[in-house]
Short mmCIF file of C-alpha atoms in Angstrom, two decimals:
data_model
loop_
_atom_site.label_atom_id
_atom_site.label_comp_id
_atom_site.label_asym_id
_atom_site.label_seq_id
_atom_site.Cartn_x
_atom_site.Cartn_y
_atom_site.Cartn_z
CA UNK A 96 121.46 115.56 98.56
CA UNK A 97 124.74 115.13 100.49
CA UNK A 98 127.39 114.67 97.80
CA UNK A 99 129.89 113.12 100.22
CA UNK A 100 127.30 110.63 101.44
CA UNK A 101 126.40 109.72 97.85
CA UNK A 102 130.05 109.24 96.90
CA UNK A 103 130.59 107.07 99.99
CA UNK A 104 127.61 104.86 99.12
CA UNK A 105 128.99 104.33 95.60
CA UNK A 106 132.51 103.70 96.82
CA UNK A 107 131.68 101.21 99.57
CA UNK A 108 130.37 98.39 97.29
CA UNK A 109 133.43 98.77 95.04
CA UNK A 110 135.78 98.65 98.03
CA UNK A 111 133.99 95.55 99.32
CA UNK A 112 134.27 93.76 95.95
CA UNK A 113 137.92 94.74 95.67
CA UNK A 114 138.64 93.34 99.12
CA UNK A 115 136.88 90.07 98.32
CA UNK A 116 138.71 89.87 95.00
CA UNK A 117 141.91 89.17 96.91
CA UNK A 118 140.53 85.76 97.93
CA UNK A 119 140.42 84.15 94.44
CA UNK A 120 143.70 85.86 93.49
CA UNK A 121 145.43 84.40 96.54
CA UNK A 122 143.93 81.00 95.77
CA UNK A 123 145.33 81.11 92.23
CA UNK A 124 148.80 82.03 93.50
CA UNK A 125 148.77 79.42 96.29
CA UNK A 126 147.55 76.59 94.04
CA UNK A 127 150.10 77.50 91.35
CA UNK A 128 153.01 77.58 93.82
CA UNK A 129 152.01 74.45 95.74
CA UNK A 130 151.52 72.50 92.48
CA UNK A 131 155.19 73.08 91.69
CA UNK A 132 156.52 71.75 95.01
CA UNK A 133 154.35 68.68 95.55
CA UNK A 134 155.37 65.30 94.09
CA UNK A 135 155.12 65.00 90.29
CA UNK A 136 152.26 62.52 90.43
CA UNK A 137 149.99 65.04 92.23
CA UNK A 138 148.25 67.62 90.03
CA UNK A 139 146.48 70.55 91.71
CA UNK A 140 145.81 72.56 88.55
CA UNK A 141 142.16 71.46 88.22
CA UNK A 142 141.47 73.07 91.60
CA UNK A 143 141.97 76.46 89.94
CA UNK A 144 138.32 76.39 88.85
CA UNK A 145 137.44 77.27 92.45
CA UNK A 146 138.66 80.85 91.87
CA UNK A 147 136.09 81.97 89.24
CA UNK A 148 133.37 80.02 91.05
CA UNK A 149 134.04 82.01 94.24
CA UNK A 150 134.27 85.29 92.34
CA UNK A 151 130.82 84.75 90.83
CA UNK A 152 129.28 84.88 94.31
CA UNK A 153 130.16 88.56 94.84
CA UNK A 154 131.24 90.07 91.51
CA UNK A 155 129.83 90.69 88.07
CA UNK A 156 130.75 89.12 84.73
CA UNK A 157 133.74 91.41 84.08
CA UNK A 158 135.62 90.63 87.29
CA UNK A 159 134.63 86.98 87.05
CA UNK A 160 135.96 86.91 83.47
CA UNK A 161 139.22 88.46 84.67
CA UNK A 162 139.66 85.80 87.33
CA UNK A 163 138.79 83.13 84.75
CA UNK A 164 141.53 84.49 82.46
CA UNK A 165 144.04 84.39 85.34
CA UNK A 166 142.98 80.82 86.11
CA UNK A 167 143.62 79.66 82.54
CA UNK A 168 146.91 81.58 82.51
CA UNK A 169 147.99 79.88 85.75
CA UNK A 170 147.23 76.42 84.34
CA UNK A 171 149.15 77.34 81.17
CA UNK A 172 152.13 78.45 83.27
CA UNK A 173 152.08 75.19 85.24
CA UNK A 174 152.19 73.18 81.99
CA UNK A 175 155.02 75.33 80.63
CA UNK A 176 156.95 75.04 83.91
CA UNK A 177 156.96 71.24 83.75
CA UNK A 178 157.57 71.19 79.99
CA UNK A 179 154.29 69.43 79.23
CA UNK A 180 152.29 72.40 77.94
CA UNK A 181 151.35 70.68 74.67
CA UNK A 182 150.61 67.31 76.19
CA UNK A 183 147.09 66.03 75.74
CA UNK A 184 146.37 66.00 79.50
CA UNK A 185 147.41 69.64 80.05
CA UNK A 186 145.63 70.86 76.93
CA UNK A 187 142.42 69.17 78.10
CA UNK A 188 142.80 70.78 81.54
CA UNK A 189 143.31 74.23 80.00
CA UNK A 190 140.31 73.75 77.70
CA UNK A 191 138.15 72.54 80.59
CA UNK A 192 139.11 75.55 82.74
CA UNK A 193 138.35 77.91 79.84
CA UNK A 194 134.93 76.32 79.24
CA UNK A 195 134.04 76.29 82.95
CA UNK A 196 135.13 79.93 83.32
CA UNK A 197 133.05 80.93 80.29
CA UNK A 198 130.00 79.15 81.73
CA UNK A 199 130.43 80.92 85.07
CA UNK A 200 130.77 84.30 83.34
CA UNK A 201 127.60 83.58 81.35
CA UNK A 202 125.79 82.76 84.57
CA UNK A 203 126.96 86.06 86.07
CA UNK A 204 125.72 87.98 83.04
CA UNK A 205 122.27 86.34 83.22
CA UNK A 206 122.06 86.94 86.96
CA UNK A 207 123.08 90.60 86.59
CA UNK A 208 120.43 91.15 83.92
CA UNK A 209 117.80 89.52 86.14
CA UNK A 210 118.84 91.73 89.04
CA UNK A 211 118.51 94.84 86.88
CA UNK A 212 115.04 93.76 85.76
CA UNK A 213 114.03 93.00 89.34
CA UNK A 214 115.28 96.38 90.52
CA UNK A 215 113.31 98.09 87.75
CA UNK A 216 110.14 96.16 88.60
CA UNK A 217 110.63 96.92 92.29
CA UNK A 218 111.05 100.64 91.62
CA UNK A 219 107.86 100.69 89.55
CA UNK A 220 105.99 98.77 92.26
CA UNK A 221 107.26 101.13 94.95
CA UNK A 222 106.16 104.15 92.92
CA UNK A 223 102.71 102.65 92.35
CA UNK A 224 102.32 101.73 96.01
CA UNK A 225 103.43 105.21 97.08
CA UNK A 226 100.75 106.74 94.84
CA UNK A 227 98.06 104.44 96.24
CA UNK A 228 99.00 104.70 99.91
CA UNK A 229 99.88 108.34 100.42
CA UNK A 230 101.95 109.04 103.52
CA UNK A 231 99.81 110.60 106.24
CA UNK A 232 100.66 114.16 107.31
CA UNK A 233 102.37 114.47 110.70
CA UNK A 234 99.91 117.15 111.75
CA UNK A 235 96.40 117.69 110.42
CA UNK A 236 93.90 119.92 112.15
CA UNK A 237 93.93 119.41 115.92
CA UNK A 238 95.72 116.04 115.84
CA UNK A 239 99.19 114.62 115.33
CA UNK A 240 99.44 111.38 113.33
CA UNK A 241 102.05 108.68 112.87
CA UNK A 242 101.66 105.50 110.81
CA UNK A 243 103.35 102.14 110.41
CA UNK A 244 102.92 99.63 107.57
CA UNK A 245 104.48 96.18 107.45
CA UNK A 246 103.67 94.16 104.33
CA UNK A 247 103.71 90.37 104.41
CA UNK A 248 105.13 90.21 100.88
CA UNK A 249 108.88 90.84 100.95
CA UNK A 250 108.91 92.74 97.65
CA UNK A 251 105.86 94.87 98.52
CA UNK A 252 105.40 98.01 100.57
CA UNK A 253 101.64 97.77 100.45
CA UNK A 254 99.19 94.89 100.55
CA UNK A 255 95.61 94.51 101.72
CA UNK A 256 95.85 96.91 104.65
CA UNK A 257 95.24 100.61 104.13
CA UNK A 258 94.81 103.94 105.85
CA UNK A 259 93.97 107.49 104.84
CA UNK A 260 93.30 110.83 106.51
CA UNK A 261 91.69 114.01 105.23
CA UNK A 262 90.64 117.42 106.51
CA UNK A 263 86.97 118.36 106.30
CA UNK A 264 85.17 121.56 107.18
CA UNK A 265 84.41 120.56 110.77
CA UNK A 266 87.39 118.40 111.65
CA UNK A 267 89.46 115.43 110.54
CA UNK A 268 88.42 112.05 109.14
CA UNK A 269 90.64 108.99 109.24
CA UNK A 270 90.09 105.51 107.86
CA UNK A 271 91.99 102.32 108.49
CA UNK A 272 90.94 99.18 106.66
CA UNK A 273 91.84 95.62 105.81
CA UNK A 274 90.94 93.97 102.51
CA UNK A 275 90.55 90.20 102.68
CA UNK A 276 93.75 88.63 101.43
CA UNK A 277 97.30 89.87 101.59
CA UNK A 278 100.14 91.16 99.47
CA UNK A 279 99.92 92.30 95.87
CA UNK A 280 96.70 90.41 95.11
CA UNK A 281 94.75 92.71 97.46
CA UNK A 282 96.13 96.01 96.18
CA UNK A 283 93.35 96.52 93.61
CA UNK A 284 90.58 96.44 96.20
CA UNK A 285 92.63 98.51 98.63
CA UNK A 286 93.13 101.16 95.94
CA UNK A 287 89.40 101.24 95.26
CA UNK A 288 88.55 101.73 98.93
CA UNK A 289 91.17 104.45 99.35
CA UNK A 290 89.91 106.34 96.31
CA UNK A 291 86.30 106.01 97.43
CA UNK A 292 87.14 107.37 100.88
CA UNK A 293 89.12 110.33 99.59
CA UNK A 294 86.23 111.33 97.35
CA UNK A 295 83.30 110.58 99.68
CA UNK A 296 84.83 112.02 102.86
CA UNK A 297 84.26 115.56 101.52
CA UNK A 298 80.81 114.95 100.07
CA UNK A 299 79.00 113.34 103.01
CA UNK A 300 78.47 115.38 106.14
CA UNK A 301 77.21 112.51 108.30
CA UNK A 302 79.52 109.61 109.13
CA UNK A 303 76.84 106.93 108.42
CA UNK A 304 76.37 108.40 104.93
CA UNK A 305 80.11 108.04 104.36
CA UNK A 306 80.03 104.41 105.48
CA UNK A 307 77.07 103.70 103.19
CA UNK A 308 78.89 105.31 100.24
CA UNK A 309 81.94 103.12 100.84
CA UNK A 310 79.72 100.04 101.05
CA UNK A 311 78.14 100.95 97.71
CA UNK A 312 81.52 101.45 96.04
CA UNK A 313 82.94 98.15 97.30
CA UNK A 314 79.77 96.21 96.42
CA UNK A 315 79.75 97.66 92.89
CA UNK A 316 83.43 96.86 92.41
CA UNK A 317 83.00 93.26 93.57
CA UNK A 318 79.97 92.81 91.31
CA UNK A 319 82.10 93.76 88.32
CA UNK A 320 85.43 92.13 89.14
CA UNK A 321 84.92 89.42 91.77
CA UNK A 322 85.70 85.96 90.35
CA UNK A 323 82.73 83.61 90.27
CA UNK A 324 84.52 81.03 92.43
CA UNK A 325 85.07 83.67 95.15
CA UNK A 326 81.55 85.07 95.23
CA UNK A 327 80.73 86.24 98.74
CA UNK A 328 84.25 85.60 100.02
CA UNK A 329 85.82 88.98 99.31
CA UNK A 330 85.16 91.94 101.57
CA UNK A 331 86.93 94.67 103.52
CA UNK A 332 86.79 95.74 107.14
CA UNK A 333 87.15 99.42 107.95
CA UNK A 334 87.12 101.77 110.92
CA UNK A 335 85.97 105.31 110.18
CA UNK A 336 87.13 107.94 112.66
CA UNK A 337 85.94 111.55 112.86
CA UNK A 338 87.60 114.09 115.13
CA UNK A 339 85.60 117.34 115.28
CA UNK A 340 87.42 120.59 115.94
CA UNK A 341 84.82 121.91 118.40
CA UNK A 342 84.75 119.07 120.91
CA UNK A 343 87.12 116.76 122.74
CA UNK A 344 85.62 113.53 121.49
CA UNK A 345 86.04 111.01 118.71
CA UNK A 346 83.23 109.61 116.60
CA UNK A 347 83.73 106.28 114.92
CA UNK A 348 81.96 103.59 112.93
CA UNK A 349 83.29 100.06 112.75
CA UNK A 350 82.56 98.02 109.65
CA UNK A 351 83.69 94.70 111.05
CA UNK A 352 87.01 96.21 112.14
CA UNK A 353 88.75 95.78 115.53
CA UNK A 354 88.17 98.67 117.98
CA UNK A 355 91.04 101.08 118.60
CA UNK A 356 93.01 101.41 121.81
CA UNK A 357 92.65 104.62 123.81
CA UNK A 358 95.73 105.58 125.79
CA UNK A 359 95.11 108.26 128.39
CA UNK A 360 97.64 110.59 130.02
CA UNK A 361 97.24 108.77 133.34
CA UNK A 362 98.78 105.57 131.91
CA UNK A 363 95.36 103.93 131.54
CA UNK A 364 94.33 101.93 128.50
CA UNK A 365 90.72 101.56 127.36
CA UNK A 366 89.29 99.44 124.58
CA UNK A 367 86.00 101.10 123.55
CA UNK A 368 83.01 98.81 123.14
CA UNK A 369 81.73 99.48 119.64
CA UNK A 370 78.64 98.49 117.70
CA UNK A 371 80.21 96.98 114.57
CA UNK A 372 78.34 96.81 111.28
CA UNK A 373 79.08 94.07 108.71
CA UNK A 374 82.28 94.41 106.67
CA UNK A 375 82.11 96.38 103.45
CA UNK A 376 80.99 94.27 100.51
CA UNK A 377 78.89 91.81 102.51
CA UNK A 378 75.53 93.34 101.59
CA UNK A 379 73.88 96.61 100.55
CA UNK A 380 73.10 98.39 103.83
CA UNK A 381 71.93 101.99 104.12
CA UNK A 382 73.04 104.77 106.49
CA UNK A 383 70.51 103.64 109.11
CA UNK A 384 72.51 100.42 109.60
CA UNK A 385 75.54 102.21 110.99
CA UNK A 386 75.86 103.27 114.64
CA UNK A 387 78.16 106.11 115.64
CA UNK A 388 80.14 105.39 118.79
CA UNK A 389 81.49 108.41 120.65
CA UNK A 390 84.63 108.26 122.76
CA UNK A 391 86.01 111.11 124.91
CA UNK A 392 89.27 112.18 123.29
CA UNK A 393 91.06 114.79 125.37
CA UNK A 394 94.29 116.66 124.62
CA UNK A 395 97.20 114.31 125.22
CA UNK A 396 95.14 111.16 124.60
CA UNK A 397 96.30 108.75 121.90
CA UNK A 398 94.06 106.56 119.76
CA UNK A 399 95.82 103.52 118.33
CA UNK A 400 94.16 102.19 115.17
CA UNK A 401 95.37 98.85 113.83
CA UNK A 402 94.56 95.91 111.57
CA UNK A 403 94.18 92.28 112.57
CA UNK A 404 97.62 91.50 111.15
CA UNK A 405 98.98 93.00 114.39
CA UNK A 406 96.87 91.12 116.94
CA UNK A 407 97.01 87.86 114.97
CA UNK A 408 100.78 87.84 114.54
CA UNK A 409 102.23 84.68 116.06
CA UNK A 410 105.58 83.72 117.51
CA UNK A 411 107.39 80.45 116.91
CA UNK A 412 105.19 78.64 119.44
CA UNK A 413 101.96 79.93 117.89
CA UNK A 414 101.30 82.56 120.56
CA UNK A 415 99.50 85.73 119.50
CA UNK A 416 101.17 89.10 119.88
CA UNK A 417 100.00 90.71 123.19
CA UNK A 418 99.23 94.05 121.58
CA UNK A 419 97.19 95.63 124.38
CA UNK A 420 99.74 94.74 127.07
CA UNK A 421 102.66 96.04 125.03
CA UNK A 422 100.85 99.26 124.07
CA UNK A 423 100.02 99.88 127.74
CA UNK A 424 103.68 99.39 128.63
CA UNK A 425 104.71 102.24 126.33
CA UNK A 426 101.87 104.57 127.25
CA UNK A 427 103.24 108.06 127.69
CA UNK A 428 105.41 107.92 124.59
CA UNK A 429 104.60 110.16 121.65
CA UNK A 430 102.93 108.81 118.50
CA UNK A 431 106.21 108.27 116.64
CA UNK A 432 108.01 106.76 119.62
CA UNK A 433 105.08 104.45 120.33
CA UNK A 434 105.15 103.13 116.75
CA UNK A 435 108.90 102.63 116.96
CA UNK A 436 108.47 100.41 120.02
CA UNK A 437 105.59 98.49 118.44
CA UNK A 438 107.45 97.86 115.19
CA UNK A 439 110.59 96.58 116.90
CA UNK A 440 108.66 94.44 119.37
CA UNK A 441 106.28 93.00 116.76
CA UNK A 442 109.10 91.94 114.45
CA UNK A 443 110.97 90.42 117.39
CA UNK A 444 107.84 88.49 118.36
CA UNK A 445 107.38 87.04 114.85
CA UNK A 446 111.04 86.44 114.13
CA UNK A 447 111.14 89.21 111.55
CA UNK A 448 108.49 87.80 109.19
CA UNK A 449 104.74 88.42 109.23
CA UNK A 450 102.10 86.04 107.89
CA UNK A 451 99.71 88.91 107.15
CA UNK A 452 99.97 92.61 106.37
CA UNK A 453 99.94 94.83 109.46
CA UNK A 454 99.19 98.54 109.84
CA UNK A 455 99.10 100.80 112.88
CA UNK A 456 98.08 104.47 113.03
CA UNK A 457 98.51 106.54 116.19
CA UNK A 458 96.49 109.74 116.60
CA UNK A 459 97.07 112.23 119.42
CA UNK A 460 94.93 115.27 120.07
CA UNK A 461 97.18 118.27 120.59
CA UNK A 462 96.45 120.87 123.28
CA UNK A 463 93.72 123.33 122.26
CA UNK A 464 94.94 126.93 122.41
CA UNK A 465 91.45 128.38 122.70
CA UNK A 466 89.91 125.94 125.19
CA UNK A 467 90.94 124.52 128.51
CA UNK A 468 91.45 120.83 129.00
CA UNK A 469 87.91 120.31 130.31
CA UNK A 470 86.05 122.22 127.61
CA UNK A 471 83.40 120.05 125.93
CA UNK A 472 84.56 116.84 127.59
CA UNK A 473 82.35 113.99 128.76
CA UNK A 474 83.40 113.15 132.34
CA UNK A 475 81.01 110.27 133.04
CA UNK A 476 83.36 107.60 131.70
CA UNK A 477 86.35 107.07 129.45
CA UNK A 478 84.08 105.87 126.65
CA UNK A 479 80.44 105.93 125.71
CA UNK A 480 78.07 105.30 122.85
CA UNK A 481 76.06 107.48 120.54
CA UNK A 482 73.72 106.88 117.68
#
């Protein structure tokens, strides 16, 4: 940790509060001075309550209490200056200022306690979300990965969207999914699907067997925990991606999930035509229900996996985000740079607030040291199908 940077971060809020503190102090001085020069029938002392009220907007109870004390002292001085300190009117004004200042300080104390509790809850939520949604490694096997997650809930870092990647004996497996719903209410089902994938990805050699295992886990979970009023309405879409080490291709199974984008080195963009199976949790289907689609995936190519929160994001006029067109515009950028462009452009399109969780994962096959570019590549087309 950079000690100087840490000290600067601690010092900056204090310097900001100290600078703002000059505003109520100046107000107290100005009101006190002006009250002494205006005609005797004009009384500006009650305006002193503005000072602690302003202080409460940026300071804690201690500084607010200090300004409140100065306010009462200023009103006391004004009464003494005109020789009416013990008159009923001035005593009532002093008492009113003291009561108002005490109420403002109490409000600051309650607000500060609520902020501490909120910060504690947020830190716990962030820790839990970090455990559930592990950050993907930048490099795993023959591919380089970058990921982006934008949660619809302001206080959340994870919602119903999810992704995971793992190394297996013959290559790399990646999953991106979307649980019905958004925000914190969908985290339980997302956690279940992530855990099921991390366990089953090692145990099932064939990709259809993995899809069937995930279907079984989600169906069993919904049978136990799905509310009666939501029977049949909760499910999860998922795209399973397998990148073997010994061939320049990608195998994938779509369980009701949007197909990925394939960005080639020649600035072309292809949307593979997949054979989607029903979403997970819809019904108990076996391995024979899942079709493996194979897509040529050469060194330098980038697969862009995403959830429907990206393509369904709307601008102020209700227009959908033109994801394919924007991704094609930035073709040629690396995985991290591509995500940077997408994130900035997506938030600009939606005005900085999403209606649904959104996740994007970019996967680029790195050059193979042992094989040439055309080793084990299908040249007939940019995408094809397998079973």
